[in-house]
Amino acid sequence: MIRKASAVWRGTGRDGAGDLTTASGVLNGTAYSYKTRFEDEPGTNPEELLAAAHAGCFTMALAFALQQAGVTPLELKTEAAVSLDPADGGGFKISKSALTLRAKIPGLDDAKFQELAKGAEQNCPVSKVLNAEITLDAQLES
């Protein structure tokens, strides 16, 4: 399976701008620039998209793990916070992705929940590709 997206950039790094498009059309000429990445201008940025990918991948991996355990969640709600920090020697690096999960799963004890959540965090494909610290704050709600 191969998924594709493209980026087009015009101008310099600081003053230029670009757009992102995905093969599915979910993103279609979506604006990104220095200001959408490092300031608060409307538009997206690579870190926001990576956060969405990590949250979605982890949550789906957990849903499959719960299904294999014979449990059906009412709701799995995950936020991923991706950190962009200065890199040693200049430039920037993605240093961390912090996952915060709030789950409503009837009939599941916390120990099993934590085990399944940790397994999903370690084994979702996006977690595996990241060269960054990954943390997980998972809470089972009633």
PDB file of N, CA and C in Angstrom, residues 44-129:
ATOM      1  N   THR A  44      -1.930  25.169   7.632  1.00  0.00           N
ATOM      2  CA  THR A  44      -1.410  24.003   8.335  1.00  0.00           C
ATOM      3  C   THR A  44       0.107  24.015   8.327  1.00  0.00           C
ATOM      4  N   ASN A  45       0.696  22.961   8.855  1.00  0.00           N
ATOM      5  CA  ASN A  45       2.146  22.805   8.872  1.00  0.00           C
ATOM      6  C   ASN A  45       2.472  21.321   9.037  1.00  0.00           C
ATOM      7  N   PRO A  46       3.692  20.930   8.720  1.00  0.00           N
ATOM      8  CA  PRO A  46       4.039  19.509   8.801  1.00  0.00           C
ATOM      9  C   PRO A  46       3.828  18.898  10.187  1.00  0.00           C
ATOM     10  N   GLU A  47       4.094  19.638  11.237  1.00  0.00           N
ATOM     11  CA  GLU A  47       3.942  19.085  12.585  1.00  0.00           C
ATOM     12  C   GLU A  47       2.479  18.828  12.933  1.00  0.00           C
ATOM     13  N   GLU A  48       1.594  19.723  12.532  1.00  0.00           N
ATOM     14  CA  GLU A  48       0.167  19.523  12.758  1.00  0.00           C
ATOM     15  C   GLU A  48      -0.324  18.285  12.015  1.00  0.00           C
ATOM     16  N   LEU A  49       0.129  18.117  10.799  1.00  0.00           N
ATOM     17  CA  LEU A  49      -0.274  16.952  10.010  1.00  0.00           C
ATOM     18  C   LEU A  49       0.291  15.665  10.609  1.00  0.00           C
ATOM     19  N   LEU A  50       1.518  15.727  11.110  1.00  0.00           N
ATOM     20  CA  LEU A  50       2.105  14.560  11.770  1.00  0.00           C
ATOM     21  C   LEU A  50       1.336  14.234  13.046  1.00  0.00           C
ATOM     22  N   ALA A  51       0.922  15.248  13.788  1.00  0.00           N
ATOM     23  CA  ALA A  51       0.131  15.026  15.000  1.00  0.00           C
ATOM     24  C   ALA A  51      -1.192  14.339  14.651  1.00  0.00           C
ATOM     25  N   ALA A  52      -1.847  14.799  13.592  1.00  0.00           N
ATOM     26  CA  ALA A  52      -3.104  14.165  13.170  1.00  0.00           C
ATOM     27  C   ALA A  52      -2.860  12.710  12.761  1.00  0.00           C
ATOM     28  N   ALA A  53      -1.778  12.476  12.033  1.00  0.00           N
ATOM     29  CA  ALA A  53      -1.447  11.115  11.606  1.00  0.00           C
ATOM     30  C   ALA A  53      -1.165  10.216  12.803  1.00  0.00           C
ATOM     31  N   HIS A  54      -0.427  10.728  13.783  1.00  0.00           N
ATOM     32  CA  HIS A  54      -0.087   9.907  14.946  1.00  0.00           C
ATOM     33  C   HIS A  54      -1.328   9.620  15.780  1.00  0.00           C
ATOM     34  N   ALA A  55      -2.148  10.632  16.020  1.00  0.00           N
ATOM     35  CA  ALA A  55      -3.379  10.420  16.794  1.00  0.00           C
ATOM     36  C   ALA A  55      -4.284   9.408  16.099  1.00  0.00           C
ATOM     37  N   GLY A  56      -4.451   9.546  14.800  1.00  0.00           N
ATOM     38  CA  GLY A  56      -5.320   8.640  14.059  1.00  0.00           C
ATOM     39  C   GLY A  56      -4.787   7.221  14.007  1.00  0.00           C
ATOM     40  N   CYS A  57      -3.499   7.085  13.774  1.00  0.00           N
ATOM     41  CA  CYS A  57      -2.883   5.760  13.685  1.00  0.00           C
ATOM     42  C   CYS A  57      -2.952   5.028  15.020  1.00  0.00           C
ATOM     43  N   PHE A  58      -2.560   5.708  16.095  1.00  0.00           N
ATOM     44  CA  PHE A  58      -2.587   5.107  17.428  1.00  0.00           C
ATOM     45  C   PHE A  58      -4.012   4.693  17.810  1.00  0.00           C
ATOM     46  N   THR A  59      -4.979   5.571  17.576  1.00  0.00           N
ATOM     47  CA  THR A  59      -6.354   5.295  17.977  1.00  0.00           C
ATOM     48  C   THR A  59      -6.916   4.099  17.221  1.00  0.00           C
ATOM     49  N   MET A  60      -6.617   4.011  15.926  1.00  0.00           N
ATOM     50  CA  MET A  60      -7.081   2.859  15.152  1.00  0.00           C
ATOM     51  C   MET A  60      -6.381   1.579  15.614  1.00  0.00           C
ATOM     52  N   ALA A  61      -5.080   1.661  15.909  1.00  0.00           N
ATOM     53  CA  ALA A  61      -4.358   0.481  16.410  1.00  0.00           C
ATOM     54  C   ALA A  61      -4.977  -0.004  17.721  1.00  0.00           C
ATOM     55  N   LEU A  62      -5.345   0.913  18.598  1.00  0.00           N
ATOM     56  CA  LEU A  62      -5.976   0.538  19.857  1.00  0.00           C
ATOM     57  C   LEU A  62      -7.355  -0.081  19.609  1.00  0.00           C
ATOM     58  N   ALA A  63      -8.115   0.460  18.671  1.00  0.00           N
ATOM     59  CA  ALA A  63      -9.429  -0.103  18.355  1.00  0.00           C
ATOM     60  C   ALA A  63      -9.296  -1.558  17.901  1.00  0.00           C
ATOM     61  N   PHE A  64      -8.283  -1.845  17.089  1.00  0.00           N
ATOM     62  CA  PHE A  64      -8.054  -3.228  16.656  1.00  0.00           C
ATOM     63  C   PHE A  64      -7.633  -4.111  17.828  1.00  0.00           C
ATOM     64  N   ALA A  65      -6.779  -3.597  18.715  1.00  0.00           N
ATOM     65  CA  ALA A  65      -6.353  -4.373  19.882  1.00  0.00           C
ATOM     66  C   ALA A  65      -7.538  -4.674  20.798  1.00  0.00           C
ATOM     67  N   LEU A  66      -8.405  -3.700  20.984  1.00  0.00           N
ATOM     68  CA  LEU A  66      -9.600  -3.905  21.803  1.00  0.00           C
ATOM     69  C   LEU A  66     -10.522  -4.939  21.158  1.00  0.00           C
ATOM     70  N   GLN A  67     -10.669  -4.869  19.842  1.00  0.00           N
ATOM     71  CA  GLN A  67     -11.496  -5.837  19.123  1.00  0.00           C
ATOM     72  C   GLN A  67     -10.950  -7.252  19.329  1.00  0.00           C
ATOM     73  N   GLN A  68      -9.623  -7.405  19.227  1.00  0.00           N
ATOM     74  CA  GLN A  68      -9.011  -8.722  19.437  1.00  0.00           C
ATOM     75  C   GLN A  68      -9.220  -9.214  20.865  1.00  0.00           C
ATOM     76  N   ALA A  69      -9.324  -8.280  21.798  1.00  0.00           N
ATOM     77  CA  ALA A  69      -9.555  -8.634  23.206  1.00  0.00           C
ATOM     78  C   ALA A  69     -11.045  -8.861  23.496  1.00  0.00           C
ATOM     79  N   GLY A  70     -11.883  -8.678  22.489  1.00  0.00           N
ATOM     80  CA  GLY A  70     -13.314  -8.912  22.657  1.00  0.00           C
ATOM     81  C   GLY A  70     -14.049  -7.774  23.330  1.00  0.00           C
ATOM     82  N   VAL A  71     -13.519  -6.574  23.215  1.00  0.00           N
ATOM     83  CA  VAL A  71     -14.098  -5.406  23.880  1.00  0.00           C
ATOM     84  C   VAL A  71     -14.414  -4.339  22.823  1.00  0.00           C
ATOM     85  N   THR A  72     -15.556  -3.675  22.990  1.00  0.00           N
ATOM     86  CA  THR A  72     -15.944  -2.608  22.069  1.00  0.00           C
ATOM     87  C   THR A  72     -15.979  -1.280  22.815  1.00  0.00           C
ATOM     88  N   PRO A  73     -15.161  -0.316  22.408  1.00  0.00           N
ATOM     89  CA  PRO A  73     -15.174   0.987  23.075  1.00  0.00           C
ATOM     90  C   PRO A  73     -16.394   1.811  22.673  1.00  0.00           C
ATOM     91  N   LEU A  74     -16.868   2.623  23.612  1.00  0.00           N
ATOM     92  CA  LEU A  74     -17.886   3.613  23.278  1.00  0.00           C
ATOM     93  C   LEU A  74     -17.232   4.794  22.574  1.00  0.00           C
ATOM     94  N   GLU A  75     -16.026   5.169  23.083  1.00  0.00           N
ATOM     95  CA  GLU A  75     -15.312   6.293  22.485  1.00  0.00           C
ATOM     96  C   GLU A  75     -13.834   6.218  22.851  1.00  0.00           C
ATOM     97  N   LEU A  76     -12.993   6.472  21.858  1.00  0.00           N
ATOM     98  CA  LEU A  76     -11.561   6.652  22.055  1.00  0.00           C
ATOM     99  C   LEU A  76     -11.229   8.035  21.520  1.00  0.00           C
ATOM    100  N   LYS A  77     -10.738   8.900  22.369  1.00  0.00           N
ATOM    101  CA  LYS A  77     -10.435  10.278  21.967  1.00  0.00           C
ATOM    102  C   LYS A  77      -8.966  10.547  22.257  1.00  0.00           C
ATOM    103  N   THR A  78      -8.186  10.779  21.200  1.00  0.00           N
ATOM    104  CA  THR A  78      -6.744  10.952  21.333  1.00  0.00           C
ATOM    105  C   THR A  78      -6.307  12.298  20.796  1.00  0.00           C
ATOM    106  N   GLU A  79      -5.437  12.955  21.544  1.00  0.00           N
ATOM    107  CA  GLU A  79      -4.759  14.157  21.067  1.00  0.00           C
ATOM    108  C   GLU A  79      -3.277  13.848  20.998  1.00  0.00           C
ATOM    109  N   ALA A  80      -2.630  14.260  19.920  1.00  0.00           N
ATOM    110  CA  ALA A  80      -1.181  14.145  19.805  1.00  0.00           C
ATOM    111  C   ALA A  80      -0.606  15.551  19.750  1.00  0.00           C
ATOM    112  N   ALA A  81       0.375  15.817  20.583  1.00  0.00           N
ATOM    113  CA  ALA A  81       1.054  17.112  20.607  1.00  0.00           C
ATOM    114  C   ALA A  81       2.493  16.891  20.161  1.00  0.00           C
ATOM    115  N   VAL A  82       2.818  17.353  18.962  1.00  0.00           N
ATOM    116  CA  VAL A  82       4.143  17.159  18.375  1.00  0.00           C
ATOM    117  C   VAL A  82       4.990  18.394  18.663  1.00  0.00           C
ATOM    118  N   SER A  83       6.204  18.163  19.192  1.00  0.00           N
ATOM    119  CA  SER A  83       7.119  19.249  19.555  1.00  0.00           C
ATOM    120  C   SER A  83       8.189  19.428  18.491  1.00  0.00           C
ATOM    121  N   LEU A  84       8.348  20.649  18.033  1.00  0.00           N
ATOM    122  CA  LEU A  84       9.406  21.038  17.108  1.00  0.00           C
ATOM    123  C   LEU A  84      10.390  21.889  17.889  1.00  0.00           C
ATOM    124  N   ASP A  85      11.626  21.428  17.990  1.00  0.00           N
ATOM    125  CA  ASP A  85      12.639  22.102  18.808  1.00  0.00           C
ATOM    126  C   ASP A  85      13.906  22.346  18.005  1.00  0.00           C
ATOM    127  N   PRO A  86      14.726  23.309  18.450  1.00  0.00           N
ATOM    128  CA  PRO A  86      16.019  23.501  17.786  1.00  0.00           C
ATOM    129  C   PRO A  86      16.859  22.231  17.871  1.00  0.00           C
ATOM    130  N   ALA A  87      17.552  21.932  16.785  1.00  0.00           N
ATOM    131  CA  ALA A  87      18.404  20.746  16.730  1.00  0.00           C
ATOM    132  C   ALA A  87      19.844  21.140  17.040  1.00  0.00           C
ATOM    133  N   ASP A  88      20.571  20.209  17.604  1.00  0.00           N
ATOM    134  CA  ASP A  88      21.999  20.431  17.807  1.00  0.00           C
ATOM    135  C   ASP A  88      22.643  20.659  16.447  1.00  0.00           C
ATOM    136  N   GLY A  89      23.452  21.684  16.337  1.00  0.00           N
ATOM    137  CA  GLY A  89      24.110  21.976  15.074  1.00  0.00           C
ATOM    138  C   GLY A  89      23.277  22.819  14.128  1.00  0.00           C
ATOM    139  N   GLY A  90      22.129  23.317  14.571  1.00  0.00           N
ATOM    140  CA  GLY A  90      21.292  24.180  13.744  1.00  0.00           C
ATOM    141  C   GLY A  90      20.076  23.474  13.195  1.00  0.00           C
ATOM    142  N   GLY A  91      19.151  24.241  12.727  1.00  0.00           N
ATOM    143  CA  GLY A  91      17.910  23.692  12.195  1.00  0.00           C
ATOM    144  C   GLY A  91      16.963  23.276  13.295  1.00  0.00           C
ATOM    145  N   PHE A  92      16.033  22.418  12.956  1.00  0.00           N
ATOM    146  CA  PHE A  92      15.015  21.980  13.897  1.00  0.00           C
ATOM    147  C   PHE A  92      14.862  20.470  13.832  1.00  0.00           C
ATOM    148  N   LYS A  93      14.245  19.910  14.874  1.00  0.00           N
ATOM    149  CA  LYS A  93      13.937  18.490  14.895  1.00  0.00           C
ATOM    150  C   LYS A  93      12.596  18.294  15.594  1.00  0.00           C
ATOM    151  N   ILE A  94      11.908  17.235  15.204  1.00  0.00           N
ATOM    152  CA  ILE A  94      10.714  16.830  15.926  1.00  0.00           C
ATOM    153  C   ILE A  94      11.197  15.951  17.055  1.00  0.00           C
ATOM    154  N   SER A  95      11.048  16.451  18.270  1.00  0.00           N
ATOM    155  CA  SER A  95      11.658  15.787  19.426  1.00  0.00           C
ATOM    156  C   SER A  95      10.689  14.906  20.204  1.00  0.00           C
ATOM    157  N   LYS A  96       9.387  15.148  20.048  1.00  0.00           N
ATOM    158  CA  LYS A  96       8.442  14.431  20.905  1.00  0.00           C
ATOM    159  C   LYS A  96       7.054  14.421  20.281  1.00  0.00           C
ATOM    160  N   SER A  97       6.334  13.348  20.545  1.00  0.00           N
ATOM    161  CA  SER A  97       4.905  13.290  20.264  1.00  0.00           C
ATOM    162  C   SER A  97       4.240  12.782  21.528  1.00  0.00           C
ATOM    163  N   ALA A  98       3.454  13.631  22.151  1.00  0.00           N
ATOM    164  CA  ALA A  98       2.777  13.286  23.407  1.00  0.00           C
ATOM    165  C   ALA A  98       1.331  12.929  23.104  1.00  0.00           C
ATOM    166  N   LEU A  99       0.985  11.670  23.330  1.00  0.00           N
ATOM    167  CA  LEU A  99      -0.367  11.196  23.105  1.00  0.00           C
ATOM    168  C   LEU A  99      -1.169  11.301  24.396  1.00  0.00           C
ATOM    169  N   THR A 100      -2.351  11.863  24.308  1.00  0.00           N
ATOM    170  CA  THR A 100      -3.272  11.916  25.438  1.00  0.00           C
ATOM    171  C   THR A 100      -4.557  11.226  25.004  1.00  0.00           C
ATOM    172  N   LEU A 101      -4.893  10.158  25.696  1.00  0.00           N
ATOM    173  CA  LEU A 101      -6.048   9.338  25.350  1.00  0.00           C
ATOM    174  C   LEU A 101      -7.064   9.374  26.475  1.00  0.00           C
ATOM    175  N   ARG A 102      -8.311   9.600  26.134  1.00  0.00           N
ATOM    176  CA  ARG A 102      -9.422   9.467  27.059  1.00  0.00           C
ATOM    177  C   ARG A 102     -10.375   8.459  26.434  1.00  0.00           C
ATOM    178  N   ALA A 103     -10.656   7.400  27.163  1.00  0.00           N
ATOM    179  CA  ALA A 103     -11.411   6.289  26.589  1.00  0.00           C
ATOM    180  C   ALA A 103     -12.603   5.914  27.449  1.00  0.00           C
ATOM    181  N   LYS A 104     -13.682   5.580  26.793  1.00  0.00           N
ATOM    182  CA  LYS A 104     -14.881   5.044  27.448  1.00  0.00           C
ATOM    183  C   LYS A 104     -15.067   3.626  26.915  1.00  0.00           C
ATOM    184  N   ILE A 105     -14.761   2.657  27.788  1.00  0.00           N
ATOM    185  CA  ILE A 105     -14.801   1.257  27.380  1.00  0.00           C
ATOM    186  C   ILE A 105     -15.450   0.439  28.490  1.00  0.00           C
ATOM    187  N   PRO A 106     -16.721   0.140  28.366  1.00  0.00           N
ATOM    188  CA  PRO A 106     -17.390  -0.645  29.410  1.00  0.00           C
ATOM    189  C   PRO A 106     -16.790  -2.053  29.501  1.00  0.00           C
ATOM    190  N   GLY A 107     -16.692  -2.546  30.733  1.00  0.00           N
ATOM    191  CA  GLY A 107     -16.270  -3.921  30.951  1.00  0.00           C
ATOM    192  C   GLY A 107     -14.788  -4.179  30.837  1.00  0.00           C
ATOM    193  N   LEU A 108     -13.969  -3.146  30.844  1.00  0.00           N
ATOM    194  CA  LEU A 108     -12.516  -3.328  30.738  1.00  0.00           C
ATOM    195  C   LEU A 108     -11.854  -2.748  31.977  1.00  0.00           C
ATOM    196  N   ASP A 109     -11.013  -3.556  32.642  1.00  0.00           N
ATOM    197  CA  ASP A 109     -10.321  -3.039  33.820  1.00  0.00           C
ATOM    198  C   ASP A 109      -9.113  -2.202  33.394  1.00  0.00           C
ATOM    199  N   ASP A 110      -8.647  -1.353  34.307  1.00  0.00           N
ATOM    200  CA  ASP A 110      -7.591  -0.406  33.973  1.00  0.00           C
ATOM    201  C   ASP A 110      -6.279  -1.091  33.610  1.00  0.00           C
ATOM    202  N   ALA A 111      -5.933  -2.179  34.269  1.00  0.00           N
ATOM    203  CA  ALA A 111      -4.667  -2.865  33.968  1.00  0.00           C
ATOM    204  C   ALA A 111      -4.648  -3.351  32.520  1.00  0.00           C
ATOM    205  N   LYS A 112      -5.723  -3.981  32.074  1.00  0.00           N
ATOM    206  CA  LYS A 112      -5.788  -4.466  30.694  1.00  0.00           C
ATOM    207  C   LYS A 112      -5.826  -3.296  29.721  1.00  0.00           C
ATOM    208  N   PHE A 113      -6.549  -2.240  30.086  1.00  0.00           N
ATOM    209  CA  PHE A 113      -6.607  -1.036  29.261  1.00  0.00           C
ATOM    210  C   PHE A 113      -5.210  -0.459  29.051  1.00  0.00           C
ATOM    211  N   GLN A 114      -4.449  -0.310  30.133  1.00  0.00           N
ATOM    212  CA  GLN A 114      -3.095   0.250  30.034  1.00  0.00           C
ATOM    213  C   GLN A 114      -2.203  -0.638  29.163  1.00  0.00           C
ATOM    214  N   GLU A 115      -2.332  -1.945  29.320  1.00  0.00           N
ATOM    215  CA  GLU A 115      -1.536  -2.884  28.519  1.00  0.00           C
ATOM    216  C   GLU A 115      -1.844  -2.731  27.025  1.00  0.00           C
ATOM    217  N   LEU A 116      -3.120  -2.675  26.687  1.00  0.00           N
ATOM    218  CA  LEU A 116      -3.511  -2.549  25.285  1.00  0.00           C
ATOM    219  C   LEU A 116      -3.126  -1.183  24.708  1.00  0.00           C
ATOM    220  N   ALA A 117      -3.300  -0.129  25.508  1.00  0.00           N
ATOM    221  CA  ALA A 117      -2.944   1.212  25.049  1.00  0.00           C
ATOM    222  C   ALA A 117      -1.437   1.320  24.809  1.00  0.00           C
ATOM    223  N   LYS A 118      -0.641   0.780  25.706  1.00  0.00           N
ATOM    224  CA  LYS A 118       0.813   0.825  25.544  1.00  0.00           C
ATOM    225  C   LYS A 118       1.240   0.039  24.306  1.00  0.00           C
ATOM    226  N   GLY A 119       0.631  -1.117  24.100  1.00  0.00           N
ATOM    227  CA  GLY A 119       0.939  -1.891  22.897  1.00  0.00           C
ATOM    228  C   GLY A 119       0.609  -1.145  21.625  1.00  0.00           C
ATOM    229  N   ALA A 120      -0.520  -0.454  21.602  1.00  0.00           N
ATOM    230  CA  ALA A 120      -0.910   0.334  20.428  1.00  0.00           C
ATOM    231  C   ALA A 120       0.061   1.487  20.218  1.00  0.00           C
ATOM    232  N   GLU A 121       0.475   2.126  21.298  1.00  0.00           N
ATOM    233  CA  GLU A 121       1.436   3.240  21.191  1.00  0.00           C
ATOM    234  C   GLU A 121       2.753   2.764  20.613  1.00  0.00           C
ATOM    235  N   GLN A 122       3.212   1.607  21.009  1.00  0.00           N
ATOM    236  CA  GLN A 122       4.506   1.094  20.547  1.00  0.00           C
ATOM    237  C   GLN A 122       4.441   0.509  19.143  1.00  0.00           C
ATOM    238  N   ASN A 123       3.272   0.048  18.732  1.00  0.00           N
ATOM    239  CA  ASN A 123       3.193  -0.713  17.492  1.00  0.00           C
ATOM    240  C   ASN A 123       2.453  -0.060  16.342  1.00  0.00           C
ATOM    241  N   CYS A 124       1.858   1.111  16.547  1.00  0.00           N
ATOM    242  CA  CYS A 124       1.216   1.738  15.392  1.00  0.00           C
ATOM    243  C   CYS A 124       2.325   2.178  14.428  1.00  0.00           C
ATOM    244  N   PRO A 125       2.088   2.087  13.122  1.00  0.00           N
ATOM    245  CA  PRO A 125       3.135   2.410  12.155  1.00  0.00           C
ATOM    246  C   PRO A 125       3.725   3.810  12.284  1.00  0.00           C
ATOM    247  N   VAL A 126       2.921   4.794  12.664  1.00  0.00           N
ATOM    248  CA  VAL A 126       3.470   6.145  12.810  1.00  0.00           C
ATOM    249  C   VAL A 126       4.430   6.206  13.994  1.00  0.00           C
ATOM    250  N   SER A 127       4.098   5.556  15.107  1.00  0.00           N
ATOM    251  CA  SER A 127       5.032   5.509  16.239  1.00  0.00           C
ATOM    252  C   SER A 127       6.350   4.885  15.812  1.00  0.00           C
ATOM    253  N   LYS A 128       6.277   3.842  15.017  1.00  0.00           N
ATOM    254  CA  LYS A 128       7.487   3.132  14.596  1.00  0.00           C
ATOM    255  C   LYS A 128       8.390   3.973  13.700  1.00  0.00           C
ATOM    256  N   VAL A 129       7.806   4.891  12.939  1.00  0.00           N
ATOM    257  CA  VAL A 129       8.608   5.683  12.020  1.00  0.00           C
ATOM    258  C   VAL A 129       9.221   6.924  12.695  1.00  0.00           C
TER     259      VAL A 129
END
